[in-house]
Short mmCIF file of C-alpha atoms in Angstrom, two decimals:
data_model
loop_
_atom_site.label_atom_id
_atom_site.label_comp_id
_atom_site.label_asym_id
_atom_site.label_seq_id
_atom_site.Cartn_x
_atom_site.Cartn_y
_atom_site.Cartn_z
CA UNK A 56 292.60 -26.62 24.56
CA UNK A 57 288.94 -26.81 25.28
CA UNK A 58 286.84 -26.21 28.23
CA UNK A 59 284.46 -27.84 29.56
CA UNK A 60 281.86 -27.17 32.58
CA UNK A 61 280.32 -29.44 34.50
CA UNK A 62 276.92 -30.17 36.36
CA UNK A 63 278.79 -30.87 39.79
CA UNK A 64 280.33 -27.30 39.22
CA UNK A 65 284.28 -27.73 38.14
CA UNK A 66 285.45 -26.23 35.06
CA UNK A 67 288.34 -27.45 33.78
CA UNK A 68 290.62 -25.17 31.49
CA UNK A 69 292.74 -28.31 29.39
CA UNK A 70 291.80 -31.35 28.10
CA UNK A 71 291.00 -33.74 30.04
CA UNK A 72 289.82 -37.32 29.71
CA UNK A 73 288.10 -40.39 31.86
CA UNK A 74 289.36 -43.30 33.86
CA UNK A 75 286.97 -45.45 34.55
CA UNK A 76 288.30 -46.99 38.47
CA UNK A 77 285.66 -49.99 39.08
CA UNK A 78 282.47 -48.62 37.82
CA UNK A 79 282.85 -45.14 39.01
CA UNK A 80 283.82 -42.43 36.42
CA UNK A 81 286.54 -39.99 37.78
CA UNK A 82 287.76 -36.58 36.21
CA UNK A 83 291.50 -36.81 35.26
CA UNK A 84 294.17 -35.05 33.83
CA UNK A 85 296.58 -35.83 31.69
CA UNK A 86 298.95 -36.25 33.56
CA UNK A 87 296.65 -38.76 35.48
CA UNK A 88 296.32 -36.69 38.27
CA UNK A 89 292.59 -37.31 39.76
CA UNK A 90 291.06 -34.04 40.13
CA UNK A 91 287.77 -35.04 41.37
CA UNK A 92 284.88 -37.40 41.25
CA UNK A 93 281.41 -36.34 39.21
CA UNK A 94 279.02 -38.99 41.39
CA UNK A 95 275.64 -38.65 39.63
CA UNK A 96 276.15 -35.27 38.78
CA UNK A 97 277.35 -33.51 42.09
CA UNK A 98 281.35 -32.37 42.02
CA UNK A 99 283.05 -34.33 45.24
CA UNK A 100 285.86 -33.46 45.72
CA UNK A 101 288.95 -36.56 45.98
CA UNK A 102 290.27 -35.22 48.84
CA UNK A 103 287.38 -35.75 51.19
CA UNK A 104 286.75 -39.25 50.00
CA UNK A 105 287.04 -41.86 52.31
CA UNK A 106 286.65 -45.42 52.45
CA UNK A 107 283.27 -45.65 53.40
CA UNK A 108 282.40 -43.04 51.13
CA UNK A 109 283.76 -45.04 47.91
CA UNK A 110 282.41 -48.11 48.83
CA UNK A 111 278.78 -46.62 49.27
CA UNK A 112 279.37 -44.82 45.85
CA UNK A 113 280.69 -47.79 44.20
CA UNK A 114 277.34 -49.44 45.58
CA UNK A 115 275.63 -46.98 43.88
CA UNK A 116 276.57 -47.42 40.84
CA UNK A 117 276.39 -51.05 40.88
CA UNK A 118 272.34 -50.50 40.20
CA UNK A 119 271.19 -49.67 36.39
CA UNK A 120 271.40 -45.91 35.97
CA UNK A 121 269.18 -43.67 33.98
CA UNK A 122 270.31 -40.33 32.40
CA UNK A 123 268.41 -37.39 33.93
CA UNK A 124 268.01 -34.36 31.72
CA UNK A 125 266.21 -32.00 33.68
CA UNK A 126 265.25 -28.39 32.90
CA UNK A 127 264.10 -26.05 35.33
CA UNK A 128 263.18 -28.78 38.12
CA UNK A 129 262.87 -28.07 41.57
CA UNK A 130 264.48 -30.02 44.44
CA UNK A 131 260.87 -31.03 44.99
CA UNK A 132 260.52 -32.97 42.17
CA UNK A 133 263.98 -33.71 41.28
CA UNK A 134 263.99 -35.49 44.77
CA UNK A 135 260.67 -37.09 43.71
CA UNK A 136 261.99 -38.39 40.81
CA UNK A 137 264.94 -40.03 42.27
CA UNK A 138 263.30 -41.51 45.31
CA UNK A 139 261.05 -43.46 42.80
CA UNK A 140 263.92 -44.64 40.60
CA UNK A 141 265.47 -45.91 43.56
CA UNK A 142 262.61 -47.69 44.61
CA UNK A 143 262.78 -49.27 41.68
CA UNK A 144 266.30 -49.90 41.80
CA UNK A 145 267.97 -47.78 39.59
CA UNK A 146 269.98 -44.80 40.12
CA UNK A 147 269.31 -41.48 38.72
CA UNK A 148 272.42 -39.89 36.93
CA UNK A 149 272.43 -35.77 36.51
CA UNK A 150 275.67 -35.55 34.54
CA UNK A 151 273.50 -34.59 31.65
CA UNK A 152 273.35 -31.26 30.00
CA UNK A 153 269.72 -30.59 29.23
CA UNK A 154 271.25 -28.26 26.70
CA UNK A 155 273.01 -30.70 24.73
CA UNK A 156 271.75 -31.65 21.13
CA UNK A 157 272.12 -35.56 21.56
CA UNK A 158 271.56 -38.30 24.43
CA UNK A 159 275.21 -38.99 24.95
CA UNK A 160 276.46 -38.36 28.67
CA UNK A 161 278.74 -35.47 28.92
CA UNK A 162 281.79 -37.54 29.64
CA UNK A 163 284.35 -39.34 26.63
CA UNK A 164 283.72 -43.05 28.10
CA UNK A 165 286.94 -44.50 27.82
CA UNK A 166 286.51 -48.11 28.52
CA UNK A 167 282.45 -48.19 29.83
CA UNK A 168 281.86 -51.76 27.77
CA UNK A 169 284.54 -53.04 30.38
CA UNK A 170 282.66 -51.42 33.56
CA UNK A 171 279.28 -54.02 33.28
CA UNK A 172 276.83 -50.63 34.23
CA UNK A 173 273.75 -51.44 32.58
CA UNK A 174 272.44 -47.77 31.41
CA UNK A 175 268.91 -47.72 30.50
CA UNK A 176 268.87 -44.48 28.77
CA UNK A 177 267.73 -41.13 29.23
CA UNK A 178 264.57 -39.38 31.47
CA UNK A 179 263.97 -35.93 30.33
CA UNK A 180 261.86 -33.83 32.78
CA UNK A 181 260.82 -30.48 32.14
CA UNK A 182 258.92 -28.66 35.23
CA UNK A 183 256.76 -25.78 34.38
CA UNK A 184 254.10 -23.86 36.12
CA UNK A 185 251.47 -26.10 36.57
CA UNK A 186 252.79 -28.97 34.42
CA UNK A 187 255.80 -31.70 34.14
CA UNK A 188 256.67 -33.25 31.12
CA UNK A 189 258.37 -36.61 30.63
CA UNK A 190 260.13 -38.08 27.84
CA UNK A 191 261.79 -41.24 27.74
CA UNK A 192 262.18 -43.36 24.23
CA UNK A 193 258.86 -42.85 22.23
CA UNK A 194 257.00 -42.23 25.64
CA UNK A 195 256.17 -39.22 26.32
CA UNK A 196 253.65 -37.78 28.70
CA UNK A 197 252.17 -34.15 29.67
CA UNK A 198 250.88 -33.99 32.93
CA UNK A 199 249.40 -32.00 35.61
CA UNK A 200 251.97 -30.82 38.30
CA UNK A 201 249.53 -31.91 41.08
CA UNK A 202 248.25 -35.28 39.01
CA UNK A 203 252.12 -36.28 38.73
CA UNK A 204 253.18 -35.94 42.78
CA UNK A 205 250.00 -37.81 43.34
CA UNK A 206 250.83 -40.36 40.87
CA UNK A 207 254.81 -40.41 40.57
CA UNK A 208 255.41 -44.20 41.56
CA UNK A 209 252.60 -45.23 39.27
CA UNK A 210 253.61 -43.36 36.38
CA UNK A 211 257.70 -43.86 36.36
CA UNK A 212 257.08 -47.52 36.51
CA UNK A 213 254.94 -47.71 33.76
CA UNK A 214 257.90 -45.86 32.15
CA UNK A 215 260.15 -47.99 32.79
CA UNK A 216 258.21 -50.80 32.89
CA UNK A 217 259.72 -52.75 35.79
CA UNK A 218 258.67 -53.99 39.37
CA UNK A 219 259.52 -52.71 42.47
CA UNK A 220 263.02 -54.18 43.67
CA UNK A 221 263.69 -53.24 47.19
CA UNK A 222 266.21 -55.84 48.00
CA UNK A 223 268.39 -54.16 45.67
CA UNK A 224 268.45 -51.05 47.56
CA UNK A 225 268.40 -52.64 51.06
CA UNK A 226 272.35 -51.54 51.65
CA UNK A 227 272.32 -48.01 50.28
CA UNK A 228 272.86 -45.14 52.21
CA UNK A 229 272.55 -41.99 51.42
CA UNK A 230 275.59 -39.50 51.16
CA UNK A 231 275.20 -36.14 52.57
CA UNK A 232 277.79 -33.36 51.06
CA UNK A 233 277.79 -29.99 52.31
CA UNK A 234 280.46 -28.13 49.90
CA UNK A 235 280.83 -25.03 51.93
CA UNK A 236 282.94 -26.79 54.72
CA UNK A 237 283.58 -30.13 52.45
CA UNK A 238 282.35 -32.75 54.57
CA UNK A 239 280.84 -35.99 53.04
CA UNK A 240 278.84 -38.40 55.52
CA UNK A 241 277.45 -41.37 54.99
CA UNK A 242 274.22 -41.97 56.41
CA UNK A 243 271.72 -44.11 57.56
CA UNK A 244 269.12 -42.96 55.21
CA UNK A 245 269.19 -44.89 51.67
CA UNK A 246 265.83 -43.37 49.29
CA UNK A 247 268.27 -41.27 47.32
CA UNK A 248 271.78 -41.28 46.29
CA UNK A 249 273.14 -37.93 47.41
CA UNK A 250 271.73 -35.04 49.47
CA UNK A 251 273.62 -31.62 49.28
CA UNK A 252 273.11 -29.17 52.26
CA UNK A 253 272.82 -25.19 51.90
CA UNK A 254 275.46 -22.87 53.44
CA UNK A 255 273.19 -22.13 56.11
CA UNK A 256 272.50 -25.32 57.68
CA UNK A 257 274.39 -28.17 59.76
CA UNK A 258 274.15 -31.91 59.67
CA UNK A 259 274.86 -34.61 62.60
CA UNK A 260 274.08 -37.84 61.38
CA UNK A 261 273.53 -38.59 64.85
CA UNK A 262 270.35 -37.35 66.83
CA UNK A 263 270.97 -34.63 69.27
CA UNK A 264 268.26 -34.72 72.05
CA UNK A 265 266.76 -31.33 74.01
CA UNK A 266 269.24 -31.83 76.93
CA UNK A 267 272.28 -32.55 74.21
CA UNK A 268 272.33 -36.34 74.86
CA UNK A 269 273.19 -38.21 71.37
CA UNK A 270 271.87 -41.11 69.53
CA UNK A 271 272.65 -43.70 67.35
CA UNK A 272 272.34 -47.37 66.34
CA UNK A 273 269.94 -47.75 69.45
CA UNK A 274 272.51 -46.04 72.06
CA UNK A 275 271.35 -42.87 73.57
CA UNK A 276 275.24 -41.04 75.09
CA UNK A 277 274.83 -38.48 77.54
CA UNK A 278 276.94 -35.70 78.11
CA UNK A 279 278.94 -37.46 80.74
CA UNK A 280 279.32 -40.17 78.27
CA UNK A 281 277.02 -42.84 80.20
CA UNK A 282 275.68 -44.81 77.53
CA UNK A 283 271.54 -46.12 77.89
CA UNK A 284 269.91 -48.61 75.01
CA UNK A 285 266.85 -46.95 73.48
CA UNK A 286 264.66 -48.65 70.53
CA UNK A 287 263.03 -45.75 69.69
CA UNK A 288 264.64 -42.29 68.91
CA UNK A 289 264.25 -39.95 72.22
CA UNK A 290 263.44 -36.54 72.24
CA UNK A 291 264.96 -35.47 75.84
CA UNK A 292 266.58 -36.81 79.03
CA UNK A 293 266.14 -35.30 82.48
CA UNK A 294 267.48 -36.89 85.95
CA UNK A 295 264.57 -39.01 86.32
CA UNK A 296 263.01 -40.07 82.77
CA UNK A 297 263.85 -40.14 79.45
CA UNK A 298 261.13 -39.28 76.71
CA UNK A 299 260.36 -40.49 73.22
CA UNK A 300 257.57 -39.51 71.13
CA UNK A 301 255.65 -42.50 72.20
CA UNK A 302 256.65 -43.32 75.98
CA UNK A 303 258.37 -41.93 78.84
CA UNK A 304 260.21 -43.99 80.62
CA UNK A 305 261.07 -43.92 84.49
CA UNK A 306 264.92 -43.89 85.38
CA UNK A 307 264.58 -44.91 88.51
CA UNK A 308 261.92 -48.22 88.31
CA UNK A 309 262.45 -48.30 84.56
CA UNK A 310 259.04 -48.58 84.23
CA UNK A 311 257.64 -47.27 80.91
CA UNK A 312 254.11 -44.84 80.52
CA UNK A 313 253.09 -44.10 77.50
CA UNK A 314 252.27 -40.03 76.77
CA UNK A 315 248.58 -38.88 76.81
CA UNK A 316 249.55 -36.73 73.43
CA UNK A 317 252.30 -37.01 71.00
CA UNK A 318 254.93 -34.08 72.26
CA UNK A 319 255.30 -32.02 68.58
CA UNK A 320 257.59 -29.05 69.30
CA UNK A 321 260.23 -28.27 71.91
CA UNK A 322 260.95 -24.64 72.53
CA UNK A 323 264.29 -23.63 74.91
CA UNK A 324 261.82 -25.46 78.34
CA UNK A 325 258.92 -26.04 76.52
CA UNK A 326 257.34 -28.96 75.44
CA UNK A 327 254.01 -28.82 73.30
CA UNK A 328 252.16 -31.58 72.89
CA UNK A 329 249.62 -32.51 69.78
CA UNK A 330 246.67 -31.59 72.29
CA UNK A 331 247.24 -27.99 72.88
CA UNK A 332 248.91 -28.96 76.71
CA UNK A 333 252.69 -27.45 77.34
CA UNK A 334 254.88 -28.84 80.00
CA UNK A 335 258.45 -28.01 80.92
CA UNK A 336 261.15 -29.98 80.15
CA UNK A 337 260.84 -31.43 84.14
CA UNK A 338 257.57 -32.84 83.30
CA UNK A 339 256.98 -30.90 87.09
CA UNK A 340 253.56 -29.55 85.34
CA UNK A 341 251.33 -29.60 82.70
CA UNK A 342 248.72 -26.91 81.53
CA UNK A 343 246.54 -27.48 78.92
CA UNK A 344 245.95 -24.30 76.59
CA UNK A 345 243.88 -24.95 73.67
CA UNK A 346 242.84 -27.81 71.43
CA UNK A 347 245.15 -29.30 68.81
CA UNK A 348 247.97 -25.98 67.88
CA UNK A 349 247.91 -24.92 64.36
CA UNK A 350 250.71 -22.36 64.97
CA UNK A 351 252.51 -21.07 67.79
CA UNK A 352 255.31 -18.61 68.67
CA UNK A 353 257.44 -18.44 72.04
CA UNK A 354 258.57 -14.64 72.43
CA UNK A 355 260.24 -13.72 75.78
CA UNK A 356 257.91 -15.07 79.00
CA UNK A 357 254.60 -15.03 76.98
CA UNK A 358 253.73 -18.42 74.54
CA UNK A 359 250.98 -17.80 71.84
CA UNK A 360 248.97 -20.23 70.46
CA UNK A 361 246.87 -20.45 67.27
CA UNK A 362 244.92 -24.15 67.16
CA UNK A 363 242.71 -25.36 64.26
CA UNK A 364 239.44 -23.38 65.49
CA UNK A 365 240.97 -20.37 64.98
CA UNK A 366 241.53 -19.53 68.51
CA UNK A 367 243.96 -17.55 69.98
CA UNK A 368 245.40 -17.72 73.70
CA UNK A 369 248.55 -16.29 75.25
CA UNK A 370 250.30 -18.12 78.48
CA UNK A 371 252.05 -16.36 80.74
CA UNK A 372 254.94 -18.56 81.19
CA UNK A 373 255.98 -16.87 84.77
CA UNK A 374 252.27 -17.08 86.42
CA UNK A 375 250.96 -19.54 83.84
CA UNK A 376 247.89 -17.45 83.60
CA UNK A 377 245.61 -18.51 80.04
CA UNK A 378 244.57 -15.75 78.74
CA UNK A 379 241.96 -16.50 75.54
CA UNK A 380 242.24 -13.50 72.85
CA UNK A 381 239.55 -14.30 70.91
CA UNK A 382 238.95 -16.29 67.35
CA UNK A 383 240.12 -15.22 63.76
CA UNK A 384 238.44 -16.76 61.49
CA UNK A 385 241.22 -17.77 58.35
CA UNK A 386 244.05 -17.51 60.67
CA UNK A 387 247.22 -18.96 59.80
CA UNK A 388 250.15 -17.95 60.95
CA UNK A 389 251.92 -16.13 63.51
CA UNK A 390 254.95 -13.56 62.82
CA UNK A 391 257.61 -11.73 64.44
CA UNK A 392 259.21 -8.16 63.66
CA UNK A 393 261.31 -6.75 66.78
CA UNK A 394 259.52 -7.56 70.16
CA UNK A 395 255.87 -7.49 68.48
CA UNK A 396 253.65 -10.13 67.46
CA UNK A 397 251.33 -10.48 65.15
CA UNK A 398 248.80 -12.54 63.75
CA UNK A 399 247.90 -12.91 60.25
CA UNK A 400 244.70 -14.07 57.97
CA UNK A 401 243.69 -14.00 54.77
CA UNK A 402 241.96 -10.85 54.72
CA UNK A 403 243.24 -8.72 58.22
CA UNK A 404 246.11 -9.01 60.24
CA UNK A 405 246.04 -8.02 64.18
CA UNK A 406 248.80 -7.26 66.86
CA UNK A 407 248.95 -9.91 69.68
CA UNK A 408 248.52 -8.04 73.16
CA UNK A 409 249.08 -10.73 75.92
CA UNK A 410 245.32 -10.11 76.78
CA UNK A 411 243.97 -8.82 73.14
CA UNK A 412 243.78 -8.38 69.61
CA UNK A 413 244.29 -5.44 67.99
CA UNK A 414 243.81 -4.94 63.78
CA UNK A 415 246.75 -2.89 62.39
CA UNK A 416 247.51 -1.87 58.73
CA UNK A 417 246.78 -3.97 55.54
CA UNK A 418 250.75 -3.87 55.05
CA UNK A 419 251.31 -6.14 57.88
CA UNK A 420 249.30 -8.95 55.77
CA UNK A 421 251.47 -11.69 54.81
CA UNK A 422 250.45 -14.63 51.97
CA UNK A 423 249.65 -17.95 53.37
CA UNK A 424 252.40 -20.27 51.59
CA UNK A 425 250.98 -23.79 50.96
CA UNK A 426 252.43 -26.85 52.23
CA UNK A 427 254.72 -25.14 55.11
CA UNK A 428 254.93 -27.01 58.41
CA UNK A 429 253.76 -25.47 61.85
CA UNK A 430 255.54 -23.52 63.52
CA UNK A 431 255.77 -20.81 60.50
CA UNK A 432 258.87 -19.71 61.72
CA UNK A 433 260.68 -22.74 61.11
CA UNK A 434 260.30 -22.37 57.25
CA UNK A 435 259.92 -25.54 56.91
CA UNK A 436 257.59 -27.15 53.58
CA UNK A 437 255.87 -30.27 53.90
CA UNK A 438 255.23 -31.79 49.68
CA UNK A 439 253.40 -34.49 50.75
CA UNK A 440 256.53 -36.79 49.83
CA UNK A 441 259.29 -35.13 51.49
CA UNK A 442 260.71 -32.15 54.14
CA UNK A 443 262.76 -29.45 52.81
CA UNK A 444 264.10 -26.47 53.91
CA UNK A 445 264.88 -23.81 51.64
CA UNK A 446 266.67 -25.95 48.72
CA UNK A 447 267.45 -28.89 51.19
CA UNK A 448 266.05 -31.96 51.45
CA UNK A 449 265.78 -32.95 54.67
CA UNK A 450 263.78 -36.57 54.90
CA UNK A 451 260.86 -38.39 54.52
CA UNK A 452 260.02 -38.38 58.49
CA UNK A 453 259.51 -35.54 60.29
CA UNK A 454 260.70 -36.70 64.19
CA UNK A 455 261.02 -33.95 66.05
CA UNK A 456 261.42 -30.07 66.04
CA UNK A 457 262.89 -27.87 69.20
CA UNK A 458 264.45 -24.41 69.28
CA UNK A 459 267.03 -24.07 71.81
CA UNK A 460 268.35 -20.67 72.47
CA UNK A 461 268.64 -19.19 68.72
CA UNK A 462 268.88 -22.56 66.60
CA UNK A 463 266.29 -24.58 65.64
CA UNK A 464 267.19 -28.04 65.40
CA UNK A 465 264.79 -30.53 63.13
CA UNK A 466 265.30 -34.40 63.68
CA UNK A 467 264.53 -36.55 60.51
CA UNK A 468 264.68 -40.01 59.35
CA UNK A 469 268.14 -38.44 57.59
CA UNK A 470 269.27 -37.42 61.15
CA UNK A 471 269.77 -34.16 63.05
CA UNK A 472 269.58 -30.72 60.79
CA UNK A 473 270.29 -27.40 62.65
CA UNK A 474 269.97 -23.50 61.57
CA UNK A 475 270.39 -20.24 63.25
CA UNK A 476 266.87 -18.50 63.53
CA UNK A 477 266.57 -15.11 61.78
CA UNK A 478 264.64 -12.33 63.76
#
């Protein structure tokens, strides 16, 4: 009896062997009972696969595959990796162990001559500090964590020395897996294979609009189920209009007005737009605050604003009073601890009055973190080539971001992601 762990997460106390169903390997025991599926290296579960599911995977790995033996990556790059490969039309396979003496996949291949995968070998990638190594054959590279992001595409094609082959990817979607509740979905995203979702957030693979109206395919549904074509993915519907990021359009004469600023944030009847102006979700007003919002923070009636000069201005939500506090020079972020506000920079951090600043204690500072998306309380990071929350990737596109009551829901081109905010 042996055991034997593997990267998707099962252990398995017997000994166990492969069948090879199509091209797809599946974990079986001996008494040919199917215990689950190891798709690229993530443990699925048989029970919750459907249809869809297995034909998407089966497309999958219909493409070349490349080993991935990775040590210490981040989702960051891991995701980086495999959006590339995938570009390039070939899948990247984590069912390596990076700990393993030889190149050989971790599963006994039963019958893989008869399965016509084309494997191209092995990728190993090693992520340190400020550096990523690559070794694939007799090529071998060293570089720069900053020089390979910037460079990714470039340098895995030179790797594997092939062209970009996008037709071969044009029918992939990308499964979403969230193992806490075992759900699998397919979506309508196809850069990577497989996306697995914390314990802490939700996934509709629909869009869910301010008002709760959802989308998809190009049909917006209400909430009384009355159904309204839409090209482009809309942010909120009201009695009289329906919004997008681009246009508004009129219910009523169906006439379409394209907005003076891009709307960037929705917070419970706020809308701010990419100009420093807030509305309410009526469009009944409009109030312009400051110039183009850096950060900003909604806490009870009062809305704070941080834009790119460094100036700070409270609105009085009730009155819609302005009320300018004054500039901070280095100011990034604002942050939250009970009912208080403050506002932090590099070197002091101050306590937001509704009509003043006030500098408090050096422990109140907090580090800037690079890369992090606006509003700081989202948690959000931007890499330049992806979103992610926490260890989740989230999508290429960043849509649209609203808090409604106490969850903050952010709209990718993945579809709708949702997570209870944290005082």
């Amino acid at each position: 009896m042996e055991t034997r762990t593997y990267s998707g997460g099962v252990r398995i106390e017997r000994s166990i062997k492969i069948r090879w169903i199509g091209t797809c390997a599946w974990i079986v025991l001996i008494q040919s009972v199917i215990l689950a599926f190891n798709f690229l290296g993530i443990y699925l579960p048989d029970r919750i696969l459907n249809e869809q599911s297995k034909e998407m995977i089966e497309k999958w790995y219909s493409l070349p595959r490349v080993g991935i033996k990775s040590r210490n990556i981040s989702v960051q790059i891991r995701t980086l990796v495999s959006t590339n490969l995938v570009k390039f039309g070939i899948a990247p396979d984590y069912s390596i162990n990076f700990e393993s003496t030889t190149t050989e996949y971790l599963f006994e291949q039963e019958d893989a001559s008869s399965t016509n995968v084309k494997y191209l070998g092995v990728l190993e990638v090693t992520e340190n500090v400020d550096e990523i190594a690559l070794n694939f054959g007799e090529k071998s590279y060293v570089l720069p964590k900053e020089i390979f992001v910037e460079n990714a595409s470039a340098i895995l094609k030179s790797i594997f020395n092939v062209d970009i082959h996008r037709e071969k990817a044009e029918d992939l979607k990308t499964i979403v897996f969230i193992p806490n509740s075992e759900i699998l979905y397919v979506s309508s995203y196809g850069k990577i294979p497989i996306i697995v979702v914390e314990d802490k957030l939700n996934f509709y693979e629909h869009y869910i609009t301010i008002d709760g109206s959802t989308y998809r395919s190009g049909v917006l549904t209400t909430t009384n189920s009355r159904q309204i074509q839409v090209e482009e993915i809309p942010i909120l519907l009201s009695t009289n209009f329906l919004m997008t990021k681009s246009y508004t359009i009129s219910l009523g004469t169906k006439k379409y007005s394209y907005n003076q600023s891009v709307p960037v944030f929705g917070w419970n009847k706020i809308i701010l737009y990419s100009d420093g102006s807030i509305t309410d979700t009526t469009l009944s007003w409009r109030l312009k605050v400051s110039n183009t919002p850096l950060d900003f923070l909604l806490n009870e009636d009062r809305f704070y604003v941080l834009d790119i000069s460094g100036n700070v201005y409270s609105v009085n939500l009730k009155t819609r009073k302005v009320n300018h506090l004054g500039g901070v020079e280095g100011a990034f972020k604002f942050s939250k601890h009970g009912s208080d506000v403050f506002l932090c920079s590099q070197n002091l951090c101050y306590h937001v009055r509704e009509t003043s600043l006030e500098k408090v204690d050096q422990h109140h500072i907090e580090e800037s973190e690079a890369h992090f998306f606006y509003p700081s309380i989202s948690s959000l990071q931007n890499t330049g080539f992806g979103v992610f929350l926490g260890k989740t990737f989230l999508g290429n596109e960043l849509i649209f971001i609203y808090v409604l009551n106490d969850k903050l829901r952010i709209l990718t081109d993945v579809g709708t992601w949702e997570v209870f905010l944290k005082e």
